[in-house]
Amino acid sequence: MNTEGLTSQQQTPEDKERQVYLQKSGAIPRHIAVIMDGNGRWAKSRGSVRIIGHKAGVDSVKDIVEACGQLGVSHLTLYAFSTENWGRPKGEVSALMKLLVQSLRSETRKLHENDIRLTSIGETDRLPPTCRRELEEAIALTADNKHMELCLALSYSGRWDICQAVSRISQKVKDGVLCPEEINNDIIADHLATAEIPDPDLIVRTSGEFRLSNFLLWQSAYSELYVTNTYWPDFRRDQLYEAIASYQKRERRYGKVPAHLELEESTVAMR
Ligand code: IPE
Ligand code: IPE
Ligand code: MG
């Protein structure tokens, strides 16, 4: 693992200190998933066109990827383009695709040097050929990297994911390799696009919208949610640290009783 490489030349001692403090104050989420929203409103608030907001959002992506790598987050999933986003004006869609190609071209080498593995989830067949090619090349180049997995959700939606899983499971039942009675949580999870990725511990959404917008619907069952009013282009590592600090204060009960109550109950039962 090349931890040296993960430290940006601009990393200030104060930033390093903040990261060490977070690492000491609680668990760092193993998987953070981000709904990067608010690029258009960010641009509008500055009297610019939406694409300027998307461009500015790329700088946030770079900063968050780098900070997550430094903190020891093992999986970072970024919701970059949803199934429904294909319904946006043609010019915006093609500008987003162009930005994706440019970003892959300029950033893949750095990802590779920092031992970051790039993957994607979604209906990537729908991406324009150049985009698909760049993505496939970046995925192939970084396939053996171990430090962190950066997963781009592209042409992704939770309902699409569930549909494709159900379709593949049904085919197995039809072929007689799986019985309907055998279908359980694990079988479904194993057929989702995220089969190799743990469920997100923390889902961050920027721009103040309290919704999932068709992101990781199955996988978010017990994720902690964090919504900030900050628009994505203004969301940088300091805002990420706030999200993680909030996560560290949560008690994840998974439908059970808090650990200390469980202890008290068992003492009462023994009396
Ligand atoms: C997020 O920002 C980027 C994508 C969904 C591709 P938006 O483009 O949704 O920005 P707002 O929400 O309109 O401000
Ligand atoms: C969610 O943002 C999708 C991505 C961030 C890629 P949207 O802007 O598309 O979601 P809605 O329309 O506000 O629900
Ligand atoms: Mg939006």
Tab-separated table of C-alpha atoms and ligand atoms in Angstrom:
chain	number	residue	atom	x	y	z
A	1	MET	CA	0.000	0.000	0.000
A	2	ASN	CA	1.364	3.358	-1.003
A	3	THR	CA	0.232	5.525	1.912
A	4	GLU	CA	2.900	8.094	1.156
A	5	GLY	CA	1.378	8.705	-2.249
A	6	LEU	CA	-2.005	9.356	-0.679
A	7	THR	CA	-0.714	12.354	1.155
A	8	SER	CA	-1.208	15.315	-1.097
A	9	GLN	CA	1.605	17.819	-1.281
A	10	GLN	CA	-0.834	20.457	-0.129
A	11	GLN	CA	-1.972	18.560	2.949
A	12	THR	CA	-1.558	20.932	5.840
A	13	PRO	CA	-0.457	19.779	9.297
A	14	GLU	CA	-3.869	20.994	10.592
A	15	ASP	CA	-5.646	18.718	8.126
A	16	LYS	CA	-3.522	15.753	9.132
A	17	GLU	CA	-4.308	16.562	12.762
A	18	ARG	CA	-8.054	16.633	12.039
A	19	GLN	CA	-7.840	13.251	10.358
A	20	VAL	CA	-5.922	11.720	13.275
A	21	TYR	CA	-8.478	13.192	15.698
A	22	LEU	CA	-11.368	11.615	13.723
A	23	GLN	CA	-9.586	8.279	13.598
A	24	LYS	CA	-9.135	8.352	17.364
A	25	SER	CA	-12.618	9.576	18.220
A	26	GLY	CA	-14.563	6.659	16.713
A	27	ALA	CA	-14.959	4.236	13.859
A	28	ILE	CA	-14.280	5.505	10.364
A	29	PRO	CA	-17.122	4.238	8.137
A	30	ARG	CA	-15.945	1.332	6.050
A	31	HIS	CA	-18.193	2.331	3.148
A	32	ILE	CA	-19.289	5.908	2.450
A	33	ALA	CA	-21.735	6.536	-0.395
A	34	VAL	CA	-22.418	10.040	-1.624
A	35	ILE	CA	-25.347	11.547	-3.516
A	36	MET	CA	-23.480	14.459	-5.066
A	37	ASP	CA	-26.273	16.962	-5.552
A	38	GLY	CA	-26.658	20.697	-6.076
A	39	ASN	CA	-24.259	21.475	-8.924
A	40	GLY	CA	-26.950	23.296	-10.909
A	41	ARG	CA	-28.115	25.420	-7.964
A	42	TRP	CA	-24.517	26.217	-7.043
A	43	ALA	CA	-23.949	27.552	-10.571
A	44	LYS	CA	-27.264	29.427	-10.610
A	45	SER	CA	-26.447	31.128	-7.316
A	46	ARG	CA	-23.352	32.544	-9.018
A	47	GLY	CA	-25.163	33.548	-12.182
A	48	SER	CA	-23.538	30.743	-14.177
A	49	VAL	CA	-24.873	27.930	-16.320
A	50	ARG	CA	-25.367	24.449	-14.864
A	51	ILE	CA	-22.347	22.908	-16.567
A	52	ILE	CA	-20.060	25.286	-14.635
A	53	GLY	CA	-21.458	23.694	-11.484
A	54	HIS	CA	-20.735	20.196	-12.804
A	55	LYS	CA	-17.160	21.238	-13.613
A	56	ALA	CA	-16.664	22.688	-10.131
A	57	GLY	CA	-18.065	19.446	-8.710
A	58	VAL	CA	-15.104	17.526	-10.144
A	59	ASP	CA	-12.770	19.350	-7.737
A	60	SER	CA	-14.929	18.188	-4.837
A	61	VAL	CA	-14.716	14.619	-6.132
A	62	LYS	CA	-10.907	14.809	-6.178
A	63	ASP	CA	-10.725	16.220	-2.649
A	64	ILE	CA	-13.183	13.691	-1.184
A	65	VAL	CA	-11.470	10.727	-2.865
A	66	GLU	CA	-8.110	11.858	-1.531
A	67	ALA	CA	-9.397	12.523	2.004
A	68	CYS	CA	-11.207	9.147	2.132
A	69	GLY	CA	-8.033	7.386	1.031
A	70	GLN	CA	-6.038	9.152	3.727
A	71	LEU	CA	-8.619	8.391	6.423
A	72	GLY	CA	-8.733	4.681	5.667
A	73	VAL	CA	-12.258	4.452	4.207
A	74	SER	CA	-12.151	1.207	2.253
A	75	HIS	CA	-15.115	1.809	-0.089
A	76	LEU	CA	-16.340	5.099	-1.510
A	77	THR	CA	-19.326	5.058	-3.865
A	78	LEU	CA	-20.238	8.209	-5.754
A	79	TYR	CA	-23.662	8.659	-7.361
A	80	ALA	CA	-22.543	10.469	-10.480
A	81	PHE	CA	-25.379	9.871	-12.947
A	82	SER	CA	-28.757	8.253	-12.367
A	83	THR	CA	-31.025	6.344	-14.739
A	84	GLU	CA	-33.423	9.296	-14.500
A	85	ASN	CA	-30.651	11.776	-15.369
A	86	TRP	CA	-30.862	10.510	-18.992
A	87	GLY	CA	-34.058	12.581	-19.125
A	88	ARG	CA	-32.161	15.874	-18.772
A	89	PRO	CA	-31.650	18.188	-21.768
A	90	LYS	CA	-29.376	16.631	-24.407
A	91	GLY	CA	-26.748	19.357	-24.040
A	92	GLU	CA	-26.419	18.789	-20.294
A	93	VAL	CA	-26.177	15.007	-20.696
A	94	SER	CA	-23.456	15.274	-23.322
A	95	ALA	CA	-21.545	17.851	-21.257
A	96	LEU	CA	-21.668	15.456	-18.271
A	97	MET	CA	-20.408	12.569	-20.413
A	98	LYS	CA	-17.589	14.736	-21.759
A	99	LEU	CA	-16.649	15.722	-18.218
A	100	LEU	CA	-16.583	12.066	-17.216
A	101	VAL	CA	-14.204	11.221	-20.080
A	102	GLN	CA	-11.931	14.174	-19.240
A	103	SER	CA	-11.864	13.292	-15.546
A	104	LEU	CA	-11.074	9.644	-16.225
A	105	ARG	CA	-8.266	10.688	-18.562
A	106	SER	CA	-6.736	13.135	-16.107
A	107	GLU	CA	-7.233	11.239	-12.838
A	108	THR	CA	-6.802	7.525	-13.535
A	109	ARG	CA	-3.027	7.605	-13.217
A	110	LYS	CA	-3.236	9.272	-9.812
A	111	LEU	CA	-5.795	6.730	-8.652
A	112	HIS	CA	-3.481	3.953	-9.768
A	113	GLU	CA	-0.441	5.484	-8.070
A	114	ASN	CA	-2.443	5.710	-4.864
A	115	ASP	CA	-3.450	2.041	-5.014
A	116	ILE	CA	-7.128	2.920	-5.577
A	117	ARG	CA	-9.288	0.473	-7.501
A	118	LEU	CA	-11.926	1.996	-9.745
A	119	THR	CA	-15.180	0.113	-10.315
A	120	SER	CA	-18.629	1.050	-11.540
A	121	ILE	CA	-22.230	0.039	-10.997
A	122	GLY	CA	-25.086	0.793	-13.354
A	123	GLU	CA	-26.250	0.270	-16.875
A	124	THR	CA	-22.950	1.330	-18.374
A	125	ASP	CA	-23.954	-0.099	-21.782
A	126	ARG	CA	-25.974	3.070	-22.183
A	127	LEU	CA	-22.903	5.327	-21.893
A	128	PRO	CA	-21.441	6.727	-25.134
A	129	PRO	CA	-18.667	4.468	-26.558
A	130	THR	CA	-15.763	6.817	-25.679
A	131	CYS	CA	-16.990	7.035	-22.132
A	132	ARG	CA	-17.364	3.289	-21.855
A	133	ARG	CA	-13.907	2.711	-23.279
A	134	GLU	CA	-12.211	5.150	-20.867
A	135	LEU	CA	-14.104	3.636	-17.977
A	136	GLU	CA	-13.234	0.064	-18.951
A	137	GLU	CA	-9.571	0.978	-19.380
A	138	ALA	CA	-9.408	2.689	-15.981
A	139	ILE	CA	-11.163	-0.279	-14.345
A	140	ALA	CA	-8.753	-2.745	-15.978
A	141	LEU	CA	-5.645	-0.715	-15.073
A	142	THR	CA	-6.594	-0.388	-11.402
A	143	ALA	CA	-8.151	-3.847	-10.977
A	144	ASP	CA	-5.536	-5.193	-8.548
A	145	ASN	CA	-5.302	-2.117	-6.332
A	146	LYS	CA	-6.041	-2.663	-2.689
A	147	HIS	CA	-5.990	0.537	-0.643
A	148	MET	CA	-9.517	1.748	-1.443
A	149	GLU	CA	-12.300	0.986	-3.900
A	150	LEU	CA	-13.829	3.969	-5.647
A	151	CYS	CA	-17.111	2.910	-7.218
A	152	LEU	CA	-18.849	5.224	-9.679
A	153	ALA	CA	-22.605	4.797	-9.926
A	154	LEU	CA	-23.223	5.643	-13.568
A	155	SER	CA	-26.564	5.243	-15.278
A	156	TYR	CA	-27.495	3.658	-11.973
A	157	SER	CA	-30.729	3.381	-10.072
A	158	GLY	CA	-31.717	1.187	-7.169
A	159	ARG	CA	-34.805	-0.078	-9.001
A	160	TRP	CA	-32.739	-0.970	-12.063
A	161	ASP	CA	-30.372	-2.874	-9.770
A	162	ILE	CA	-33.209	-4.807	-8.123
A	163	CYS	CA	-34.794	-5.573	-11.533
A	164	GLN	CA	-31.568	-6.946	-12.983
A	165	ALA	CA	-31.000	-9.055	-9.857
A	166	VAL	CA	-34.548	-10.469	-9.998
A	167	SER	CA	-34.130	-11.202	-13.683
A	168	ARG	CA	-30.871	-13.147	-13.151
A	169	ILE	CA	-32.294	-15.016	-10.172
A	170	SER	CA	-35.427	-15.942	-12.182
A	171	GLN	CA	-33.237	-17.296	-14.973
A	172	LYS	CA	-31.444	-19.543	-12.457
A	173	VAL	CA	-34.786	-20.810	-11.143
A	174	LYS	CA	-35.920	-21.465	-14.712
A	175	ASP	CA	-32.677	-23.340	-15.428
A	176	GLY	CA	-33.226	-25.450	-12.321
A	177	VAL	CA	-30.029	-24.340	-10.567
A	178	LEU	CA	-31.899	-22.493	-7.804
A	179	CYS	CA	-35.152	-23.293	-5.929
A	180	PRO	CA	-37.575	-20.434	-5.153
A	181	GLU	CA	-37.441	-21.494	-1.462
A	182	GLU	CA	-33.695	-20.824	-1.414
A	183	ILE	CA	-34.129	-17.116	-2.234
A	184	ASN	CA	-33.138	-15.079	0.797
A	185	ASN	CA	-31.385	-11.789	1.651
A	186	ASP	CA	-27.957	-13.175	0.793
A	187	ILE	CA	-29.032	-14.541	-2.591
A	188	ILE	CA	-30.564	-11.194	-3.549
A	189	ALA	CA	-27.529	-9.229	-2.305
A	190	ASP	CA	-25.246	-11.540	-4.297
A	191	HIS	CA	-27.087	-10.671	-7.528
A	192	LEU	CA	-27.074	-6.918	-7.058
A	193	ALA	CA	-24.473	-4.816	-8.865
A	194	THR	CA	-22.889	-4.248	-5.438
A	195	ALA	CA	-22.387	-7.962	-4.723
A	196	GLU	CA	-18.695	-7.431	-3.973
A	197	ILE	CA	-19.187	-4.273	-1.896
A	198	PRO	CA	-20.379	-4.086	1.743
A	199	ASP	CA	-23.567	-2.096	2.381
A	200	PRO	CA	-22.876	1.607	2.931
A	201	ASP	CA	-22.361	2.579	6.570
A	202	LEU	CA	-22.934	6.233	5.800
A	203	ILE	CA	-24.875	7.869	2.964
A	204	VAL	CA	-24.191	11.573	2.512
A	205	ARG	CA	-26.471	13.780	0.463
A	206	THR	CA	-25.550	17.342	-0.348
A	207	SER	CA	-27.848	20.274	-1.245
A	208	GLY	CA	-30.417	19.709	1.483
A	209	GLU	CA	-32.708	17.199	-0.212
A	210	PHE	CA	-34.034	14.511	2.126
A	211	ARG	CA	-34.428	11.705	-0.385
A	212	LEU	CA	-32.497	8.808	-1.860
A	213	SER	CA	-33.435	9.538	-5.491
A	214	ASN	CA	-33.270	5.854	-6.410
A	215	PHE	CA	-29.792	5.257	-4.985
A	216	LEU	CA	-28.793	1.910	-3.397
A	217	LEU	CA	-32.371	1.128	-2.304
A	218	TRP	CA	-31.741	-2.400	-1.045
A	219	GLN	CA	-28.266	-1.680	0.288
A	220	SER	CA	-29.298	1.365	2.362
A	221	ALA	CA	-31.559	-0.647	4.701
A	222	TYR	CA	-29.411	0.167	7.744
A	223	SER	CA	-27.182	2.944	6.445
A	224	GLU	CA	-26.823	6.085	8.518
A	225	LEU	CA	-28.029	9.109	6.558
A	226	TYR	CA	-26.428	12.536	6.625
A	227	VAL	CA	-27.903	15.496	4.756
A	228	THR	CA	-26.159	18.826	4.473
A	229	ASN	CA	-27.410	22.024	2.843
A	230	THR	CA	-23.993	22.536	1.250
A	231	TYR	CA	-24.070	22.216	-2.540
A	232	TRP	CA	-21.737	19.555	-3.921
A	233	PRO	CA	-19.140	21.986	-5.418
A	234	ASP	CA	-18.701	23.481	-1.915
A	235	PHE	CA	-18.494	20.084	-0.217
A	236	ARG	CA	-14.841	19.478	0.589
A	237	ARG	CA	-12.922	17.444	3.162
A	238	ASP	CA	-13.908	19.666	6.119
A	239	GLN	CA	-17.586	18.986	5.365
A	240	LEU	CA	-16.764	15.281	5.033
A	241	TYR	CA	-15.164	15.323	8.481
A	242	GLU	CA	-18.374	16.865	9.884
A	243	ALA	CA	-20.394	14.052	8.296
A	244	ILE	CA	-18.085	11.411	9.772
A	245	ALA	CA	-18.162	13.086	13.200
A	246	SER	CA	-21.974	12.970	13.069
A	247	TYR	CA	-21.821	9.288	12.069
A	248	GLN	CA	-19.554	8.547	15.015
A	249	LYS	CA	-22.217	9.864	17.419
A	250	ARG	CA	-24.934	7.545	16.070
A	251	GLU	CA	-25.969	4.351	17.751
A	252	ARG	CA	-26.571	1.664	15.152
A	253	ARG	CA	-29.127	-0.673	16.693
A	254	TYR	CA	-30.259	-2.726	13.684
A	255	GLY	CA	-33.685	-3.152	15.285
A	256	LYS	CA	-32.265	-4.525	18.498
A	257	VAL	CA	-31.993	-2.844	21.910
A	258	PRO	CA	-28.927	-0.760	22.792
A	259	ALA	CA	-26.034	-2.860	24.106
A	260	HIS	CA	-26.180	-1.376	27.648
A	261	LEU	CA	-29.925	-2.103	27.958
A	262	GLU	CA	-29.368	-5.665	26.849
A	263	LEU	CA	-26.925	-6.041	29.767
A	264	GLU	CA	-29.373	-4.484	32.264
A	265	GLU	CA	-32.183	-6.748	31.019
A	266	SER	CA	-30.133	-9.865	31.480
A	267	THR	CA	-29.241	-8.803	35.052
A	268	VAL	CA	-32.957	-8.269	35.851
A	269	ALA	CA	-33.851	-11.624	34.322
A	270	MET	CA	-31.289	-13.364	36.507
A	271	ARG	CA	-32.750	-11.938	39.761
B	1	IPE	C1	-25.900	16.808	-9.271
B	1	IPE	O1	-26.243	18.138	-9.378
B	1	IPE	C2	-25.255	16.265	-10.534
B	1	IPE	C3	-26.069	15.243	-11.218
B	1	IPE	C4	-27.232	14.806	-10.825
B	1	IPE	C5	-25.539	14.705	-12.443
B	1	IPE	P1	-27.576	18.609	-10.120
B	1	IPE	O2	-27.285	18.753	-11.568
B	1	IPE	O3	-28.689	17.685	-9.804
B	1	IPE	O4	-27.819	20.020	-9.479
B	1	IPE	P2	-29.191	20.600	-8.943
B	1	IPE	O5	-29.767	19.590	-8.010
B	1	IPE	O6	-30.071	20.828	-10.135
B	1	IPE	O7	-28.832	21.868	-8.247
B	2	IPE	C1	-29.523	12.451	-7.688
B	2	IPE	O1	-29.639	13.806	-7.942
B	2	IPE	C2	-28.654	11.788	-8.714
B	2	IPE	C3	-27.228	12.096	-8.636
B	2	IPE	C4	-26.657	12.827	-7.719
B	2	IPE	C5	-26.427	11.503	-9.661
B	2	IPE	P1	-30.846	14.385	-8.795
B	2	IPE	O2	-30.669	15.844	-8.854
B	2	IPE	O3	-30.943	13.665	-10.083
B	2	IPE	O4	-32.102	13.971	-7.907
B	2	IPE	P2	-33.523	14.662	-7.719
B	2	IPE	O5	-34.082	14.917	-9.085
B	2	IPE	O6	-33.310	15.923	-6.956
B	2	IPE	O7	-34.314	13.683	-6.922
B	3	MG	MG	-30.077	17.627	-8.336
